[in-house]
Amino acid sequence: MTRPRLLVLSLGGTITMTASAAGGIAPTLGAAELVAAVPGLGEVAEIEARSPLRLPSPSLTLDHVVTVAAEIRMGFGAGFDGAIVIQGTDTIEETAFALDLLVPGERPVVVVGAMRGPQQAGADGPGNLLAAALVAAAPAARGLGALAVLNDTIHAARFVRKAHTALTSAFVSDNGGPLGLVAEGRPRFFARPAPVDLPALHLVPGDMPPVALIKMAMGDDGRLLRAVPELGYAGVVIEGMGAGHVPAPLADLVGEVALTLPVALASRTLAGPVFERTYGYAGSEIDLIGRGALPAGLLSGPKARVLLALALKAGWDRAAIRAALAAYG
Ligand code: ASP
């Protein structure tokens, strides 16, 4: 039987990190070495391994992801059945969601990493990579958008989040929970995310619009938010309290900023939708939306920021951005 063809792109992260002369671990290994270290991987798929980057994932940018997305789209055009992106776990939640937006079509795109380096006891990289390949090669994974696979758990890009600094079970899916798991060498799905139909984002790298992310906290006096337009940001995401709220003294300021650039409203609670029609006090969601804030639905602050940046780069107007965020409500 012919094996599915998978494109594997390695960007760095702990999964690639070995002891460095400077102390600690740093990215060194490439995709080919990682693939070669996984017993049984060759039986799952025919793999082409490429290593475009060797970075710790806090240093990845949306421009990097735009470049990776273009390489995957080209790979799919050339006949690959699925793609795997290997990277650090710190920013998987952003990369996965950006790839979800940037790579249309049915073929699986799976983002994977590891919490432990390859030289550590109990290294989780090989097992995670094998699980990622099993998912990327599975017909049942088609049409699910980008996925993240870690700890034998399959997560939807729009919900996945790193929720622990250390454990191999660090990844969670807020709201709906994981889509499935890998057991006995087979992915099993128990949920499919509702399709979100957005216009295609075929972007070229460079000039990514800067988008600020501001988390509200008790007594915030607004000095950071006030500085956002003059600092040259093209948009801002506010992680509001609760269902999307700010202190009353900041309500006017949110309206003023929304006059000059798009202001998306997420929740610092990390689960549940931003409300739209419940609270009516100054600084509440009804008040802020009335002043021009755009509710981000179920998206976390970092994911709303990804969508806002890519939409601004694509030149979408305020109405299109509002509709895109609302699609995740
Ligand atoms: N700091 C690392 C990174 O994101 C963590 C990891 O890969 O698990 O590159």
mmCIF file with all atom_site columns, C-alpha atoms in Angstrom, residues 158-245:
data_model
loop_
_atom_site.group_PDB
_atom_site.id
_atom_site.type_symbol
_atom_site.label_atom_id
_atom_site.label_alt_id
_atom_site.label_comp_id
_atom_site.label_asym_id
_atom_site.label_entity_id
_atom_site.label_seq_id
_atom_site.pdbx_PDB_ins_code
_atom_site.Cartn_x
_atom_site.Cartn_y
_atom_site.Cartn_z
_atom_site.occupancy
_atom_site.B_iso_or_equiv
_atom_site.pdbx_formal_charge
_atom_site.auth_seq_id
_atom_site.auth_comp_id
_atom_site.auth_asym_id
_atom_site.auth_atom_id
_atom_site.pdbx_PDB_model_num
ATOM 1  C CA . ARG A 1 158 ? -8.678  27.745 17.828 1.00 0.00 ? 158 ARG A CA 1
ATOM 2  C CA . PHE A 1 159 ? -8.871  26.351 21.384 1.00 0.00 ? 159 PHE A CA 1
ATOM 3  C CA . VAL A 1 160 ? -5.431  24.947 22.186 1.00 0.00 ? 160 VAL A CA 1
ATOM 4  C CA . ARG A 1 161 ? -3.396  26.643 24.901 1.00 0.00 ? 161 ARG A CA 1
ATOM 5  C CA . LYS A 1 162 ? -0.235  25.916 26.847 1.00 0.00 ? 162 LYS A CA 1
ATOM 6  C CA . ALA A 1 163 ? -1.498  25.829 30.422 1.00 0.00 ? 163 ALA A CA 1
ATOM 7  C CA . HIS A 1 164 ? 1.528   24.587 32.374 1.00 0.00 ? 164 HIS A CA 1
ATOM 8  C CA . THR A 1 165 ? 5.234   25.444 32.318 1.00 0.00 ? 165 THR A CA 1
ATOM 9  C CA . ALA A 1 166 ? 6.548   21.952 32.946 1.00 0.00 ? 166 ALA A CA 1
ATOM 10 C CA . LEU A 1 167 ? 4.235   18.960 32.617 1.00 0.00 ? 167 LEU A CA 1
ATOM 11 C CA . THR A 1 168 ? 4.028   16.837 29.470 1.00 0.00 ? 168 THR A CA 1
ATOM 12 C CA . SER A 1 169 ? 0.257   17.287 29.866 1.00 0.00 ? 169 SER A CA 1
ATOM 13 C CA . ALA A 1 170 ? 0.709   21.075 29.529 1.00 0.00 ? 170 ALA A CA 1
ATOM 14 C CA . PHE A 1 171 ? -1.739  21.536 26.656 1.00 0.00 ? 171 PHE A CA 1
ATOM 15 C CA . VAL A 1 172 ? -5.457  22.061 27.121 1.00 0.00 ? 172 VAL A CA 1
ATOM 16 C CA . SER A 1 173 ? -8.342  22.971 24.854 1.00 0.00 ? 173 SER A CA 1
ATOM 17 C CA . ASP A 1 174 ? -10.490 25.635 26.421 1.00 0.00 ? 174 ASP A CA 1
ATOM 18 C CA . ASN A 1 175 ? -14.195 25.623 25.713 1.00 0.00 ? 175 ASN A CA 1
ATOM 19 C CA . GLY A 1 176 ? -14.925 22.396 23.812 1.00 0.00 ? 176 GLY A CA 1
ATOM 20 C CA . GLY A 1 177 ? -12.042 20.238 25.089 1.00 0.00 ? 177 GLY A CA 1
ATOM 21 C CA . PRO A 1 178 ? -9.759  18.164 22.859 1.00 0.00 ? 178 PRO A CA 1
ATOM 22 C CA . LEU A 1 179 ? -10.986 16.744 19.545 1.00 0.00 ? 179 LEU A CA 1
ATOM 23 C CA . GLY A 1 180 ? -9.578  13.301 20.135 1.00 0.00 ? 180 GLY A CA 1
ATOM 24 C CA . LEU A 1 181 ? -6.650  11.166 21.161 1.00 0.00 ? 181 LEU A CA 1
ATOM 25 C CA . VAL A 1 182 ? -4.114  8.757  19.725 1.00 0.00 ? 182 VAL A CA 1
ATOM 26 C CA . ALA A 1 183 ? -4.111  5.240  21.164 1.00 0.00 ? 183 ALA A CA 1
ATOM 27 C CA . GLU A 1 184 ? -2.741  1.945  19.884 1.00 0.00 ? 184 GLU A CA 1
ATOM 28 C CA . GLY A 1 185 ? -1.288  3.736  16.891 1.00 0.00 ? 185 GLY A CA 1
ATOM 29 C CA . ARG A 1 186 ? -4.626  5.134  15.745 1.00 0.00 ? 186 ARG A CA 1
ATOM 30 C CA . PRO A 1 187 ? -6.188  8.591  16.066 1.00 0.00 ? 187 PRO A CA 1
ATOM 31 C CA . ARG A 1 188 ? -9.716  8.544  17.467 1.00 0.00 ? 188 ARG A CA 1
ATOM 32 C CA . PHE A 1 189 ? -11.853 11.648 17.146 1.00 0.00 ? 189 PHE A CA 1
ATOM 33 C CA . PHE A 1 190 ? -14.770 12.490 19.389 1.00 0.00 ? 190 PHE A CA 1
ATOM 34 C CA . ALA A 1 191 ? -15.558 16.022 18.206 1.00 0.00 ? 191 ALA A CA 1
ATOM 35 C CA . ARG A 1 192 ? -15.259 18.205 15.130 1.00 0.00 ? 192 ARG A CA 1
ATOM 36 C CA . PRO A 1 193 ? -15.003 22.007 15.442 1.00 0.00 ? 193 PRO A CA 1
ATOM 37 C CA . ALA A 1 194 ? -17.763 23.985 13.754 1.00 0.00 ? 194 ALA A CA 1
ATOM 38 C CA . PRO A 1 195 ? -16.461 25.213 10.379 1.00 0.00 ? 195 PRO A CA 1
ATOM 39 C CA . VAL A 1 196 ? -15.543 28.904 10.187 1.00 0.00 ? 196 VAL A CA 1
ATOM 40 C CA . ASP A 1 197 ? -15.761 30.322 6.708  1.00 0.00 ? 197 ASP A CA 1
ATOM 41 C CA . LEU A 1 198 ? -13.391 33.283 6.340  1.00 0.00 ? 198 LEU A CA 1
ATOM 42 C CA . PRO A 1 199 ? -12.006 34.822 3.142  1.00 0.00 ? 199 PRO A CA 1
ATOM 43 C CA . ALA A 1 200 ? -8.667  33.307 2.069  1.00 0.00 ? 200 ALA A CA 1
ATOM 44 C CA . LEU A 1 201 ? -5.551  34.914 3.541  1.00 0.00 ? 201 LEU A CA 1
ATOM 45 C CA . HIS A 1 202 ? -2.802  34.302 0.991  1.00 0.00 ? 202 HIS A CA 1
ATOM 46 C CA . LEU A 1 203 ? -0.277  36.680 2.497  1.00 0.00 ? 203 LEU A CA 1
ATOM 47 C CA . VAL A 1 204 ? 3.358   37.284 1.676  1.00 0.00 ? 204 VAL A CA 1
ATOM 48 C CA . PRO A 1 205 ? 5.817   37.805 4.543  1.00 0.00 ? 205 PRO A CA 1
ATOM 49 C CA . GLY A 1 206 ? 6.942   41.261 5.631  1.00 0.00 ? 206 GLY A CA 1
ATOM 50 C CA . ASP A 1 207 ? 5.425   44.392 7.139  1.00 0.00 ? 207 ASP A CA 1
ATOM 51 C CA . MET A 1 208 ? 3.201   42.559 9.602  1.00 0.00 ? 208 MET A CA 1
ATOM 52 C CA . PRO A 1 209 ? 1.018   45.230 11.238 1.00 0.00 ? 209 PRO A CA 1
ATOM 53 C CA . PRO A 1 210 ? 1.930   45.565 14.926 1.00 0.00 ? 210 PRO A CA 1
ATOM 54 C CA . VAL A 1 211 ? -0.955  44.673 17.243 1.00 0.00 ? 211 VAL A CA 1
ATOM 55 C CA . ALA A 1 212 ? -0.768  45.312 20.989 1.00 0.00 ? 212 ALA A CA 1
ATOM 56 C CA . LEU A 1 213 ? -2.173  42.927 23.604 1.00 0.00 ? 213 LEU A CA 1
ATOM 57 C CA . ILE A 1 214 ? -3.164  44.511 26.902 1.00 0.00 ? 214 ILE A CA 1
ATOM 58 C CA . LYS A 1 215 ? -4.430  42.543 29.881 1.00 0.00 ? 215 LYS A CA 1
ATOM 59 C CA . MET A 1 216 ? -6.699  44.466 32.233 1.00 0.00 ? 216 MET A CA 1
ATOM 60 C CA . ALA A 1 217 ? -6.072  44.249 35.980 1.00 0.00 ? 217 ALA A CA 1
ATOM 61 C CA . MET A 1 218 ? -7.749  45.753 39.017 1.00 0.00 ? 218 MET A CA 1
ATOM 62 C CA . GLY A 1 219 ? -7.342  49.513 39.091 1.00 0.00 ? 219 GLY A CA 1
ATOM 63 C CA . ASP A 1 220 ? -5.689  49.778 35.643 1.00 0.00 ? 220 ASP A CA 1
ATOM 64 C CA . ASP A 1 221 ? -5.438  53.510 34.998 1.00 0.00 ? 221 ASP A CA 1
ATOM 65 C CA . GLY A 1 222 ? -5.241  53.225 31.200 1.00 0.00 ? 222 GLY A CA 1
ATOM 66 C CA . ARG A 1 223 ? -1.747  54.600 30.649 1.00 0.00 ? 223 ARG A CA 1
ATOM 67 C CA . LEU A 1 224 ? -0.686  51.626 28.513 1.00 0.00 ? 224 LEU A CA 1
ATOM 68 C CA . LEU A 1 225 ? -3.856  51.684 26.405 1.00 0.00 ? 225 LEU A CA 1
ATOM 69 C CA . ARG A 1 226 ? -3.573  55.477 25.997 1.00 0.00 ? 226 ARG A CA 1
ATOM 70 C CA . ALA A 1 227 ? -0.056  55.054 24.581 1.00 0.00 ? 227 ALA A CA 1
ATOM 71 C CA . VAL A 1 228 ? -1.081  52.456 21.979 1.00 0.00 ? 228 VAL A CA 1
ATOM 72 C CA . PRO A 1 229 ? -2.008  54.768 19.041 1.00 0.00 ? 229 PRO A CA 1
ATOM 73 C CA . GLU A 1 230 ? 0.995   57.076 19.467 1.00 0.00 ? 230 GLU A CA 1
ATOM 74 C CA . LEU A 1 231 ? 3.347   54.063 19.642 1.00 0.00 ? 231 LEU A CA 1
ATOM 75 C CA . GLY A 1 232 ? 2.354   53.225 16.079 1.00 0.00 ? 232 GLY A CA 1
ATOM 76 C CA . TYR A 1 233 ? 0.266   50.140 16.662 1.00 0.00 ? 233 TYR A CA 1
ATOM 77 C CA . ALA A 1 234 ? -2.197  49.226 13.931 1.00 0.00 ? 234 ALA A CA 1
ATOM 78 C CA . GLY A 1 235 ? -4.611  47.526 16.322 1.00 0.00 ? 235 GLY A CA 1
ATOM 79 C CA . VAL A 1 236 ? -5.006  46.421 19.923 1.00 0.00 ? 236 VAL A CA 1
ATOM 80 C CA . VAL A 1 237 ? -6.537  43.482 21.736 1.00 0.00 ? 237 VAL A CA 1
ATOM 81 C CA . ILE A 1 238 ? -7.812  44.130 25.238 1.00 0.00 ? 238 ILE A CA 1
ATOM 82 C CA . GLU A 1 239 ? -8.016  41.094 27.510 1.00 0.00 ? 239 GLU A CA 1
ATOM 83 C CA . GLY A 1 240 ? -10.850 42.385 29.626 1.00 0.00 ? 240 GLY A CA 1
ATOM 84 C CA . MET A 1 241 ? -11.971 41.137 33.020 1.00 0.00 ? 241 MET A CA 1
ATOM 85 C CA . GLY A 1 242 ? -14.697 38.513 33.181 1.00 0.00 ? 242 GLY A CA 1
ATOM 86 C CA . ALA A 1 243 ? -16.947 38.558 30.126 1.00 0.00 ? 243 ALA A CA 1
ATOM 87 C CA . GLY A 1 244 ? -15.040 41.511 28.601 1.00 0.00 ? 244 GLY A CA 1
ATOM 88 C CA . HIS A 1 245 ? -14.953 44.420 31.031 1.00 0.00 ? 245 HIS A CA 1
#
